Short mmCIF file of C-alpha atoms in Angstrom, two decimals:
data_model
loop_
_atom_site.label_atom_id
_atom_site.label_comp_id
_atom_site.label_asym_id
_atom_site.label_seq_id
_atom_site.Cartn_x
_atom_site.Cartn_y
_atom_site.Cartn_z
CA MET X 1 15.24 35.94 -9.03
CA ALA X 2 16.54 34.02 -12.02
CA SER X 3 16.43 35.94 -15.29
CA LYS X 4 15.33 32.87 -17.24
CA THR X 5 12.01 31.17 -16.61
CA THR X 6 11.80 27.69 -15.04
CA VAL X 7 9.54 24.67 -15.49
CA ILE X 8 9.19 22.43 -12.43
CA HIS X 9 8.07 18.84 -12.26
CA TRP X 10 7.11 17.93 -8.69
CA PHE X 11 7.67 14.25 -7.86
CA ARG X 12 5.47 12.84 -5.10
CA LYS X 13 4.43 9.19 -5.55
CA GLY X 14 5.30 8.70 -9.22
CA LEU X 15 9.00 8.25 -8.48
CA ARG X 16 9.98 7.08 -11.95
CA VAL X 17 11.03 8.32 -15.37
CA HIS X 18 9.06 5.75 -17.42
CA ASP X 19 5.35 6.30 -18.14
CA ASN X 20 5.21 9.62 -16.35
CA PRO X 21 2.91 11.98 -18.32
CA ALA X 22 3.43 14.95 -16.00
CA LEU X 23 7.23 14.62 -16.25
CA VAL X 24 7.10 14.25 -20.04
CA ARG X 25 4.89 17.32 -20.32
CA ALA X 26 7.26 19.35 -18.14
CA VAL X 27 10.30 18.36 -20.22
CA GLU X 28 8.51 19.12 -23.48
CA GLU X 29 7.37 22.51 -22.22
CA ALA X 30 10.83 23.41 -20.92
CA ILE X 31 12.34 22.64 -24.32
CA SER X 32 9.67 24.50 -26.31
CA ARG X 33 9.73 27.53 -23.99
CA LYS X 34 13.54 27.47 -23.80
CA SER X 35 13.21 27.46 -20.02
CA TYR X 36 15.23 25.85 -17.29
CA PHE X 37 13.92 22.50 -16.07
CA ARG X 38 14.03 21.26 -12.50
CA ALA X 39 12.66 18.00 -11.14
CA ILE X 40 12.01 18.31 -7.41
CA PHE X 41 10.99 16.16 -4.47
CA MET X 42 9.94 17.76 -1.19
CA LEU X 43 10.81 16.25 2.16
CA ASP X 44 8.17 17.70 4.45
CA PRO X 45 9.16 17.34 8.14
CA GLY X 46 5.49 17.80 9.02
CA ILE X 47 4.77 14.29 7.75
CA LEU X 48 6.04 12.90 11.04
CA SER X 49 3.21 14.63 12.89
CA TRP X 50 0.52 12.54 11.21
CA MET X 51 2.29 9.42 9.92
CA THR X 52 4.61 6.89 11.52
CA VAL X 53 7.28 5.68 9.12
CA GLY X 54 9.57 2.81 10.09
CA PRO X 55 13.27 2.56 9.16
CA ASN X 56 12.75 -0.01 6.39
CA ARG X 57 10.36 2.32 4.59
CA TRP X 58 12.71 5.28 5.00
CA ARG X 59 15.46 3.20 3.43
CA PHE X 60 13.21 2.18 0.55
CA LEU X 61 12.37 5.84 -0.09
CA GLN X 62 16.00 6.88 0.13
CA GLU X 63 17.05 4.17 -2.34
CA THR X 64 14.19 5.12 -4.65
CA LEU X 65 15.16 8.80 -4.65
CA SER X 66 18.82 7.95 -5.29
CA ASP X 67 17.84 5.76 -8.22
CA LEU X 68 15.50 8.44 -9.56
CA ASP X 69 18.34 10.96 -9.44
CA GLU X 70 20.53 8.59 -11.48
CA ASN X 71 17.78 7.99 -14.04
CA LEU X 72 17.14 11.72 -14.42
CA LYS X 73 20.81 12.20 -15.17
CA LYS X 74 20.29 10.00 -18.23
CA ILE X 75 18.04 12.70 -19.67
CA ASN X 76 20.56 15.41 -18.71
CA SER X 77 18.80 16.45 -15.52
CA ARG X 78 18.92 15.67 -11.81
CA LEU X 79 16.67 15.49 -8.75
CA TYR X 80 16.47 18.54 -6.49
CA VAL X 81 15.45 17.42 -3.01
CA ILE X 82 13.85 20.33 -1.17
CA ARG X 83 13.46 20.34 2.61
CA GLY X 84 10.30 22.04 3.82
CA ASN X 85 6.53 22.23 3.84
CA PRO X 86 5.25 22.59 0.23
CA ASN X 87 2.73 25.24 1.25
CA GLU X 88 5.50 27.39 2.71
CA THR X 89 8.25 26.55 0.24
CA PHE X 90 6.60 26.91 -3.15
CA PRO X 91 6.06 30.69 -2.95
CA LYS X 92 9.80 31.07 -2.33
CA LEU X 93 10.68 28.76 -5.24
CA PHE X 94 8.23 30.47 -7.59
CA LYS X 95 9.98 33.75 -6.94
CA LEU X 96 13.57 32.49 -6.67
CA TRP X 97 13.49 30.41 -9.85
CA ASN X 98 11.12 32.60 -11.87
CA VAL X 99 8.79 29.63 -12.35
CA GLU X 100 6.16 29.75 -15.10
CA LEU X 101 4.95 26.13 -15.11
CA LEU X 102 4.47 23.45 -12.45
CA THR X 103 3.49 19.85 -13.26
CA PHE X 104 2.63 16.96 -10.96
CA GLU X 105 0.67 13.71 -10.72
CA HIS X 106 -2.82 13.80 -9.22
CA ASP X 107 -3.29 12.10 -5.85
CA ILE X 108 -6.51 11.07 -4.11
CA GLU X 109 -5.50 11.20 -0.43
CA PRO X 110 -7.28 13.88 1.65
CA TYR X 111 -3.96 15.37 2.83
CA SER X 112 -2.69 15.54 -0.75
CA ILE X 113 -5.88 17.11 -2.10
CA GLU X 114 -5.82 19.83 0.55
CA ARG X 115 -2.09 20.47 0.03
CA ASP X 116 -2.42 20.60 -3.75
CA GLU X 117 -5.28 23.08 -3.63
CA ILE X 118 -3.16 25.43 -1.51
CA VAL X 119 -0.21 25.08 -3.90
CA LYS X 120 -2.43 25.72 -6.94
CA ASN X 121 -3.82 28.85 -5.31
CA GLN X 122 -0.29 30.04 -4.58
CA ALA X 123 0.73 29.31 -8.16
CA GLU X 124 -2.12 31.44 -9.45
CA LYS X 125 -0.90 34.39 -7.36
CA PHE X 126 2.55 34.08 -8.95
CA ASN X 127 1.12 33.57 -12.47
CA VAL X 128 2.43 30.02 -12.55
CA GLU X 129 0.55 27.63 -14.82
CA VAL X 130 -0.27 24.24 -13.27
CA ILE X 131 -0.68 20.97 -15.19
CA GLU X 132 -1.98 17.95 -13.28
CA GLU X 133 -1.87 14.51 -14.89
CA TYR X 134 -3.52 11.22 -13.90
CA SER X 135 -1.14 8.25 -13.86
CA LEU X 136 -1.19 6.95 -10.29
CA THR X 137 -3.72 4.31 -11.28
CA ILE X 138 -4.70 2.51 -14.48
CA PHE X 139 -8.15 4.10 -14.48
CA ASN X 140 -8.96 7.63 -13.37
CA PRO X 141 -11.36 7.16 -10.38
CA GLU X 142 -13.41 10.15 -11.53
CA LEU X 143 -14.00 8.53 -14.94
CA VAL X 144 -15.00 5.26 -13.28
CA VAL X 145 -17.65 7.05 -11.21
CA GLN X 146 -18.86 8.99 -14.26
CA LYS X 147 -19.17 5.75 -16.25
CA ASN X 148 -21.21 4.29 -13.39
CA ARG X 149 -23.75 7.14 -13.66
CA GLY X 150 -22.20 9.19 -10.88
CA SER X 151 -22.05 6.37 -8.32
CA THR X 152 -19.09 4.56 -6.82
CA PRO X 153 -18.94 0.83 -7.67
CA MET X 154 -19.03 -0.71 -4.21
CA THR X 155 -18.16 -4.30 -5.07
CA TYR X 156 -15.23 -5.71 -6.95
CA GLN X 157 -17.43 -7.36 -9.56
CA LYS X 158 -19.31 -4.14 -10.23
CA PHE X 159 -16.04 -2.24 -10.55
CA LEU X 160 -14.76 -4.89 -12.96
CA SER X 161 -17.91 -4.51 -15.05
CA VAL X 162 -17.59 -0.71 -15.22
CA ALA X 163 -13.84 -0.75 -15.88
CA SER X 164 -14.26 -3.21 -18.75
CA GLU X 165 -16.09 -0.46 -20.64
CA LEU X 166 -13.29 2.08 -20.18
CA LYS X 167 -10.35 2.55 -22.48
CA VAL X 168 -7.07 1.58 -20.83
CA PRO X 169 -4.56 4.45 -21.21
CA GLN X 170 -1.33 3.36 -22.85
CA PRO X 171 2.00 4.07 -21.11
CA VAL X 172 3.83 7.11 -22.48
CA ASP X 173 7.41 7.04 -23.73
CA ASN X 174 10.31 8.23 -21.62
CA PRO X 175 10.99 11.98 -21.77
CA THR X 176 13.29 13.47 -24.36
CA LYS X 177 16.86 14.23 -23.34
CA LEU X 178 17.14 17.86 -22.28
CA PRO X 179 19.46 20.25 -24.14
CA ASN X 180 22.16 21.92 -22.10
CA SER X 181 20.31 25.21 -22.39
CA CYS X 182 17.59 23.80 -20.12
CA ILE X 183 20.02 22.91 -17.33
CA PRO X 184 19.96 25.63 -14.64
CA GLU X 185 22.90 27.00 -12.77
CA LEU X 186 22.61 27.94 -9.13
CA ASP X 187 21.52 31.53 -8.74
CA LYS X 188 23.70 33.68 -6.48
CA ASN X 189 20.72 34.17 -4.21
CA GLU X 190 20.36 30.43 -3.64
CA LEU X 191 21.91 28.60 -0.77
CA LYS X 192 25.67 28.48 -1.22
CA ASP X 193 26.10 24.76 -0.76
CA GLU X 194 24.69 22.94 -3.78
CA GLU X 195 24.68 19.70 -1.78
CA VAL X 196 21.59 20.97 -0.01
CA TYR X 197 19.62 19.65 -3.01
CA ASP X 198 21.21 16.19 -2.95
CA VAL X 199 19.34 13.05 -1.96
CA PRO X 200 19.79 12.75 1.82
CA THR X 201 21.57 9.81 3.41
CA LEU X 202 19.82 7.56 5.91
CA GLU X 203 21.73 9.29 8.68
CA GLN X 204 20.46 12.67 7.48
CA LEU X 205 16.94 11.27 7.53
CA GLY X 206 17.45 10.35 11.17
CA VAL X 207 17.34 6.60 10.55
CA ASN X 208 19.28 4.45 12.98
CA SER X 209 21.04 1.94 10.74
CA SER X 210 21.28 -0.53 13.62
CA GLU X 211 17.49 -0.93 13.46
CA ILE X 212 17.60 -2.44 9.97
CA SER X 213 19.55 -5.28 8.41
CA GLU X 214 22.56 -4.47 6.25
CA TYR X 215 20.98 -6.46 3.42
CA SER X 216 18.00 -4.82 1.77
CA ARG X 217 15.86 -7.76 0.60
CA PHE X 218 13.71 -5.51 -1.54
CA PRO X 219 15.84 -2.54 -2.63
CA GLY X 220 13.97 0.56 -3.69
CA GLY X 221 13.99 2.29 -7.04
CA GLU X 222 12.70 2.28 -10.60
CA THR X 223 15.66 0.25 -11.88
CA GLU X 224 14.97 -2.59 -9.46
CA ALA X 225 11.22 -2.34 -10.12
CA LEU X 226 11.67 -2.82 -13.87
CA ARG X 227 14.23 -5.57 -13.36
CA ARG X 228 11.94 -7.43 -11.00
CA MET X 229 8.92 -7.02 -13.27
CA ASN X 230 10.78 -8.20 -16.37
CA GLU X 231 12.20 -11.18 -14.49
CA LYS X 232 8.70 -12.24 -13.43
CA LEU X 233 7.28 -11.73 -16.91
CA LYS X 234 9.76 -14.26 -18.31
CA ASP X 235 7.96 -16.96 -16.33
CA VAL X 236 4.94 -17.31 -18.61
CA LYS X 237 3.55 -20.26 -16.65
CA PHE X 238 3.66 -18.28 -13.40
CA ILE X 239 1.93 -15.26 -14.97
CA CYS X 240 -0.81 -17.26 -16.68
CA GLU X 241 -1.55 -19.69 -13.86
CA PHE X 242 -1.22 -17.25 -10.98
CA GLU X 243 -4.06 -17.48 -8.46
CA LYS X 244 -3.52 -15.56 -5.24
CA PRO X 245 -5.27 -18.04 -2.90
CA ASN X 246 -2.98 -20.81 -4.17
CA THR X 247 0.19 -18.95 -3.22
CA SER X 248 1.82 -19.55 0.14
CA PRO X 249 1.68 -16.98 2.95
CA ASN X 250 4.59 -18.62 4.76
CA SER X 251 7.08 -19.73 2.14
CA LEU X 252 10.69 -18.83 2.85
CA GLU X 253 10.93 -17.17 -0.56
CA PRO X 254 8.05 -14.94 -1.72
CA SER X 255 5.46 -16.84 -3.78
CA THR X 256 4.19 -13.61 -5.37
CA THR X 257 5.84 -10.83 -7.38
CA VAL X 258 6.57 -8.44 -4.47
CA LEU X 259 6.02 -5.54 -6.83
CA SER X 260 3.58 -3.83 -4.47
CA PRO X 261 6.20 -1.57 -2.81
CA TYR X 262 7.28 -0.33 -6.24
CA LEU X 263 3.69 0.35 -7.25
CA LYS X 264 3.07 2.18 -3.97
CA PHE X 265 5.98 4.57 -4.49
CA GLY X 266 5.28 4.84 -8.20
CA ALA X 267 8.70 3.40 -9.04
CA LEU X 268 6.73 1.06 -11.31
CA SER X 269 3.83 2.21 -13.46
CA ALA X 270 0.64 0.23 -12.83
CA ARG X 271 -0.34 0.93 -16.45
CA LEU X 272 2.91 -0.53 -17.77
CA PHE X 273 2.65 -3.64 -15.57
CA TYR X 274 -0.98 -4.13 -16.64
CA GLN X 275 -0.01 -3.83 -20.31
CA LYS X 276 2.81 -6.33 -19.92
CA ILE X 277 0.55 -8.87 -18.19
CA LYS X 278 -2.00 -8.57 -20.99
CA GLU X 279 0.77 -9.14 -23.55
CA VAL X 280 1.73 -12.38 -21.82
CA TYR X 281 -1.92 -13.46 -21.67
CA ARG X 282 -2.51 -12.86 -25.37
CA GLY X 283 -3.30 -16.13 -27.14
CA ARG X 284 -2.79 -18.19 -23.96
CA LYS X 285 -5.11 -19.75 -21.44
CA HIS X 286 -4.86 -17.84 -18.16
CA SER X 287 -6.51 -17.33 -14.79
CA SER X 288 -9.13 -14.61 -14.34
CA PRO X 289 -9.95 -11.85 -11.85
CA PRO X 290 -10.26 -11.55 -8.94
CA VAL X 291 -7.54 -14.12 -8.20
CA SER X 292 -5.35 -13.64 -11.29
CA LEU X 293 -2.35 -11.32 -11.49
CA GLU X 294 -4.43 -8.92 -13.56
CA GLY X 295 -7.10 -9.22 -10.88
CA GLN X 296 -4.64 -8.11 -8.20
CA LEU X 297 -4.05 -4.86 -10.07
CA ILE X 298 -7.80 -4.38 -10.40
CA TRP X 299 -8.15 -4.73 -6.63
CA ARG X 300 -5.82 -1.74 -6.36
CA GLU X 301 -8.01 0.21 -8.77
CA PHE X 302 -11.16 -0.74 -6.87
CA TYR X 303 -9.84 0.42 -3.50
CA TYR X 304 -8.50 3.66 -4.98
CA THR X 305 -11.88 4.49 -6.47
CA VAL X 306 -13.77 3.80 -3.24
CA ALA X 307 -11.16 5.70 -1.20
CA ALA X 308 -11.34 8.70 -3.51
CA THR X 309 -15.09 9.01 -3.08
CA THR X 310 -15.69 8.02 0.56
CA GLU X 311 -15.55 10.63 3.30
CA ASN X 312 -13.70 9.49 6.43
CA TYR X 313 -12.59 6.39 4.54
CA ASP X 314 -9.71 5.72 6.95
CA ARG X 315 -11.77 5.76 10.14
CA MET X 316 -14.85 4.04 11.50
CA VAL X 317 -16.86 7.00 12.78
CA GLY X 318 -18.45 9.02 10.00
CA ASN X 319 -17.60 6.40 7.37
CA LYS X 320 -20.82 5.54 5.51
CA ILE X 321 -19.53 2.18 4.24
CA CYS X 322 -18.17 1.00 7.60
CA THR X 323 -20.11 -1.10 10.10
CA GLN X 324 -19.93 0.54 13.52
CA ILE X 325 -18.38 -2.08 15.81
CA PRO X 326 -17.62 -1.45 19.53
CA TRP X 327 -13.94 -2.38 19.42
CA LYS X 328 -12.00 -2.17 22.68
CA THR X 329 -8.76 -0.34 23.35
CA ASN X 330 -6.22 -2.81 24.73
CA PRO X 331 -2.61 -1.53 24.61
CA LYS X 332 -1.30 -4.82 26.02
CA TYR X 333 -2.86 -6.88 23.25
CA LEU X 334 -1.85 -4.40 20.57
CA GLU X 335 1.80 -4.30 21.63
CA ALA X 336 2.03 -8.08 21.90
CA TRP X 337 0.56 -8.46 18.41
CA LYS X 338 2.72 -5.71 16.93
CA ASN X 339 5.97 -7.15 18.29
CA GLY X 340 5.29 -10.81 17.49
CA ARG X 341 4.65 -11.80 21.11
CA SER X 342 1.09 -13.15 20.96
CA GLY X 343 2.06 -16.70 21.86
CA TYR X 344 0.81 -18.01 18.52
CA PRO X 345 3.93 -18.91 16.48
CA PHE X 346 2.32 -18.51 13.06
CA ILE X 347 0.97 -15.05 13.88
CA ASP X 348 4.21 -13.99 15.56
CA ALA X 349 6.34 -15.18 12.64
CA ILE X 350 4.32 -13.04 10.24
CA MET X 351 4.57 -9.94 12.43
CA ARG X 352 8.30 -10.41 12.94
CA GLN X 353 8.87 -10.78 9.21
CA LEU X 354 6.88 -7.59 8.71
CA LYS X 355 9.06 -5.69 11.17
CA GLN X 356 12.33 -7.12 9.86
CA GLU X 357 11.75 -6.99 6.10
CA GLY X 358 8.87 -4.57 5.53
CA TRP X 359 6.82 -7.08 3.55
CA ILE X 360 4.54 -10.05 4.23
CA HIS X 361 2.38 -12.14 1.93
CA HIS X 362 -1.17 -10.92 1.34
CA LEU X 363 -2.69 -14.00 2.98
CA GLY X 364 -0.36 -13.50 5.93
CA ARG X 365 -1.83 -10.02 6.25
CA HIS X 366 -5.27 -11.61 6.21
CA ALA X 367 -4.34 -13.91 9.09
CA VAL X 368 -2.83 -11.27 11.38
CA ALA X 369 -5.54 -8.70 10.60
CA CYS X 370 -8.31 -11.14 11.43
CA PHE X 371 -6.43 -12.15 14.60
CA LEU X 372 -6.13 -8.55 15.82
CA THR X 373 -9.76 -7.66 15.15
CA ARG X 374 -12.78 -9.95 14.99
CA GLY X 375 -10.89 -13.24 15.30
CA ASP X 376 -9.14 -13.03 18.65
CA LEU X 377 -8.05 -9.72 20.19
CA TRP X 378 -11.05 -7.47 19.40
CA CYS X 379 -8.86 -4.42 18.76
CA SER X 380 -9.88 -1.78 16.23
CA TRP X 381 -8.83 -2.12 12.61
CA GLU X 382 -7.68 1.51 12.86
CA ASP X 383 -4.88 0.34 15.19
CA GLY X 384 -3.87 -2.25 12.63
CA VAL X 385 -3.78 0.34 9.86
CA LYS X 386 -1.27 2.40 11.86
CA VAL X 387 1.04 -0.53 12.53
CA PHE X 388 1.05 -1.58 8.88
CA GLU X 389 1.59 2.05 7.91
CA GLU X 390 4.72 2.06 10.05
CA PHE X 391 6.26 -1.21 8.89
CA LEU X 392 5.01 -2.05 5.40
CA LEU X 393 7.10 -0.93 2.45
CA ASP X 394 3.91 -0.90 0.39
CA ALA X 395 1.77 0.89 2.98
CA ASP X 396 -0.66 2.57 0.61
CA TRP X 397 -3.40 4.69 2.18
CA ALA X 398 -6.20 3.42 -0.04
CA LEU X 399 -5.20 -0.26 -0.12
CA ASN X 400 -4.06 -0.57 3.47
CA THR X 401 -7.31 0.89 4.77
CA GLY X 402 -9.43 -1.10 2.32
CA ASN X 403 -7.86 -4.39 3.33
CA TRP X 404 -8.36 -3.67 7.03
CA LEU X 405 -11.99 -2.74 6.43
CA TRP X 406 -12.39 -6.04 4.59
CA LEU X 407 -10.58 -8.30 7.06
CA SER X 408 -12.32 -6.84 10.09
CA ALA X 409 -15.64 -7.44 8.27
CA SER X 410 -16.38 -3.74 8.62
CA ALA X 411 -16.93 -3.16 4.90
CA PHE X 412 -16.86 -5.03 1.58
CA PHE X 413 -16.83 -8.47 3.25
CA HIS X 414 -19.57 -9.41 5.71
CA GLN X 415 -19.15 -13.12 6.41
CA TYR X 416 -17.74 -12.29 9.83
CA TYR X 417 -18.14 -15.91 10.95
CA ARG X 418 -15.36 -16.98 8.59
CA VAL X 419 -12.32 -16.70 10.85
CA TYR X 420 -8.71 -17.57 10.08
CA SER X 421 -7.28 -20.12 12.48
CA PRO X 422 -3.93 -18.93 13.91
CA ILE X 423 -2.93 -22.60 13.97
CA ALA X 424 -4.47 -24.57 11.11
CA PHE X 425 -4.13 -21.93 8.38
CA GLY X 426 -0.32 -21.91 8.44
CA LYS X 427 -0.05 -25.69 8.68
CA LYS X 428 -1.64 -26.17 5.27
CA THR X 429 1.25 -24.64 3.35
CA ASP X 430 4.09 -25.20 5.82
CA PRO X 431 3.42 -28.34 7.88
CA GLU X 432 7.04 -28.56 9.05
CA GLY X 433 7.04 -25.00 10.39
CA LYS X 434 10.17 -23.88 8.52
CA TYR X 435 8.78 -20.34 8.29
CA ILE X 436 8.21 -20.22 12.05
CA LYS X 437 11.72 -21.52 12.72
CA LYS X 438 13.18 -18.71 10.63
CA TYR X 439 11.28 -15.83 12.22
CA VAL X 440 10.66 -17.24 15.70
CA PRO X 441 14.08 -18.86 16.22
CA GLU X 442 13.47 -19.63 19.89
CA LEU X 443 11.16 -22.42 18.66
CA ARG X 444 13.55 -23.80 16.03
CA LYS X 445 14.17 -27.05 17.94
CA TYR X 446 10.49 -27.85 18.30
CA PRO X 447 9.32 -30.71 16.06
CA SER X 448 6.86 -30.04 13.27
CA GLY X 449 4.07 -31.77 15.14
CA SER X 450 4.10 -29.24 17.96
CA ILE X 451 5.67 -26.03 16.65
CA TYR X 452 2.26 -24.47 15.87
CA GLU X 453 0.99 -25.30 19.39
CA PRO X 454 4.03 -25.27 21.70
CA TRP X 455 1.84 -24.90 24.80
CA LYS X 456 0.83 -28.55 24.38
CA VAL X 457 4.41 -29.75 24.83
CA SER X 458 5.34 -31.09 28.26
CA LEU X 459 7.60 -28.95 30.44
CA GLU X 460 10.25 -31.63 30.22
CA ASN X 461 10.31 -31.47 26.45
CA GLN X 462 10.12 -27.68 26.45
CA LYS X 463 13.36 -27.65 28.41
CA LYS X 464 14.77 -30.26 26.06
CA TYR X 465 13.95 -28.04 23.06
CA GLY X 466 15.51 -25.02 24.75
CA CYS X 467 12.37 -22.91 24.94
CA VAL X 468 10.12 -22.87 27.98
CA ILE X 469 6.71 -21.34 27.35
CA GLY X 470 6.17 -18.38 29.63
CA THR X 471 9.91 -17.85 30.03
CA ASP X 472 11.60 -18.01 26.64
CA TYR X 473 8.44 -17.55 24.58
CA PRO X 474 5.14 -16.05 25.80
CA HIS X 475 2.00 -17.90 26.77
CA ARG X 476 -0.95 -17.48 24.43
CA ILE X 477 -2.42 -14.04 24.93
CA VAL X 478 -5.92 -15.49 24.48
CA ILE X 479 -7.39 -18.94 23.95
CA HIS X 480 -8.41 -18.82 20.30
CA GLU X 481 -11.46 -21.04 20.57
CA ASP X 482 -12.90 -19.04 23.49
CA ALA X 483 -12.03 -15.62 22.06
CA MET X 484 -13.45 -16.48 18.66
CA LYS X 485 -16.74 -17.65 20.19
CA GLU X 486 -17.11 -14.47 22.21
CA ASN X 487 -16.18 -12.26 19.27
CA LEU X 488 -18.65 -13.95 16.97
CA SER X 489 -21.38 -13.00 19.43
CA ARG X 490 -20.11 -9.41 19.43
CA MET X 491 -20.06 -9.27 15.66
CA LYS X 492 -23.55 -10.74 15.47
CA ALA X 493 -24.80 -8.03 17.84
CA ALA X 494 -23.07 -5.27 15.84
CA TYR X 495 -24.60 -6.52 12.60
CA ALA X 496 -28.03 -6.82 14.22
CA LYS X 497 -27.77 -3.21 15.38
CA LYS X 498 -26.73 -2.15 11.88
CA LYS X 499 -29.77 -3.88 10.46
CA VAL X 500 -32.05 -2.06 12.90
CA ASP X 501 -30.38 1.28 12.11
CA VAL X 502 -30.90 0.69 8.39
CA GLU X 503 -34.52 -0.30 8.84
CA GLU X 504 -35.12 2.87 10.84
CA THR X 505 -33.58 5.04 8.14
CA PRO X 506 -36.30 7.44 6.92
CA GLN X 507 -37.67 6.39 3.55
CA GLY X 508 -36.05 8.28 0.71
CA LYS X 509 -32.66 8.63 2.40
CA ARG X 510 -29.67 6.57 1.40
CA LYS X 511 -29.00 3.72 3.80
CA ALA X 512 -25.80 4.07 5.78
CA ASP X 513 -24.27 0.81 4.61
CA SER X 514 -25.67 0.84 1.08
CA PRO X 515 -23.94 3.59 -0.90
CA LYS X 516 -25.47 4.44 -4.25
CA GLY X 517 -23.98 2.22 -6.87
CA ASN X 518 -24.15 -1.13 -5.03
CA THR X 519 -24.69 -4.15 -7.21
CA SER X 520 -27.54 -6.57 -6.95
CA LYS X 521 -27.68 -9.38 -4.42
CA LYS X 522 -26.91 -11.83 -7.22
CA ALA X 523 -23.71 -9.96 -8.17
CA ALA X 524 -22.64 -9.77 -4.53
CA THR X 525 -23.17 -13.52 -4.15
CA LYS X 526 -21.10 -14.13 -7.28
CA GLN X 527 -18.28 -12.06 -5.81
CA ARG X 528 -18.33 -13.99 -2.54
CA ASN X 529 -18.24 -17.28 -4.39
CA SER X 530 -15.31 -16.11 -6.51
CA LEU X 531 -13.35 -15.24 -3.41
CA GLU X 532 -14.23 -18.36 -1.45
CA LYS X 533 -10.65 -19.63 -1.50
CA TYR X 534 -9.45 -16.49 0.27
CA PHE X 535 -11.15 -17.41 3.50
CA LYS X 536 -9.93 -20.83 4.44
CA LYS X 537 -9.99 -21.58 8.13
#
C-alpha cells in the first residue's frame, strides 16, 4: 500500500479535460489534501459479452483515449488505463493506492447504474469518499422530472417547455495544473512494467486493421472535437439557418456537423456546444427547435430523460411506452439489410457507408430504420438497435434506442402510415445518384435515370453497364409497394389491439401507452406539425 493517499478520477464517457466538473473536483481535492492524483479509464473485457463493438468504434475510442492522455499531460498528469472489471478491480486499487477519494460522472444506463452502486458500496467499505457529478447532459434528467411534478415529459414539445424553466449550467474551466507533489510514482508492489497503464494499441484491443480503412474520416478525441466545433461555429449562416430536414442524407460530404460521435464519448461537452450555439444566435435571426441546431441538442436531452426513467427502455416487452408489435425474426432479411445487399441501391449505399465509415446522416438512418421495420422487412427494431450499436461511432444507448422506437412507430411517433420510399426519398437530394455510385460501385455505370431502380433496366443494358441484377448485384429482397401495403395492415392491427388493451385497462390505473406527464392532444398535434418535414415519402 502506498504511504501517501490518492485521489482518483474515473473516466467513463466524459473523455475530455474541458468542462469536466468531476475531474476538476478531483484535481482540486488532490492539491488541497496534498494527495497523489490519478486519472483512470477501465477497459472491462466483460463488455464484449453484452455489446457488439465494430472496428471503427474501437479505433475512435483508442484515438480518444490517446488524445485524452496527451491533454492530461498538459496539466502534469496522465491517463492510467486499467484492464479489468471495475467491480473486481476497485477493491485492489483502493488498497494498493491508499485511495481516499473517487470522482466520476453520473451515467443513466442500467448497466452503469448497477455497476456504480457496487463500486460505491465497495468504496464505503474502504472508507473512500465518492463524489458523483452530472455533466453528461445539459440538463440533469432528475431535475427535469422534478420540475415536471414528478412525471417524465413524454413529448419533445413538453420537454422543451419544462427545460425552458430550468437554469442551464455553465461549463466549468479546465482543471488547474497539478504540482509535482501530486504526481505518483509506481509503488514496488505494483506491476513491474509501467507500460501496463498505457493506452492500448488497436492490435492490443484485438482489432484487425485490415477491416478498417487507413484513413480515419472522423478521428477521435477532444482535440478534434473542439477543432471541428470551432470550425463549424465560424460559419454563422450555417449555424443560424440550420434546419435538419433541409440537410441532405446522401451528400458526398456531410451536410451536418458530425459532432455526435464526440458528444457520445464525451470528447465534447454538450453544455459547451449549447453555450457556443446560443452565443452565435445572440442578436441574429435563427431557426428554432425542433429542427434547429439547438433543437438537435434538445432531442438528445429528451431521449436521455425518457431513457433514464423508463424501465426496459431498450426492449419491446415490458416497456410501458412501446407499442407491442408482432415483428418476425428473419435472419436472411436482417443480414441482407445489414450488409447493404437488399437490392435497393439507396438503402444499400447508406448501410455500406455506415459499415465503412461509422457514420450516416440522421435522415439516412430514418430511411434504413423504416425499411427494416414497418416499411418493408418487418424485422424488430431491437435487431436494428444492435446493428447500429456495432457500427455507429455515435451509438448512444439512449439516443439509438429512442430513434428506433420512433422510426418503427413503436413510441413517440404514431403516424405509421408515413413510410419512407427506398427509391423516391434519395432522388430528391441526389437525382444523379452520385452517393450510390460511391458506396455501391458495381452500379457506377448506370445512368441517373435508372440507378435507383436498376431492376427496370433491360438485360442487354445491364450487361452493357457491367452489372447484371441477380449476379453482380442482388435482386430486390421484397417488392416495396407490396411489402408496404401488407405492413400497413399489420401496423393497423397492432394499433387496434393497443387501443382495445388501453380501453380495457381498469379505471384508476395508468394506461400502458400513456405515461404520466403526457401533454395534451393539442401539444402533440403541434409537435407532429413541427416535424412534418422529417417524414417525406
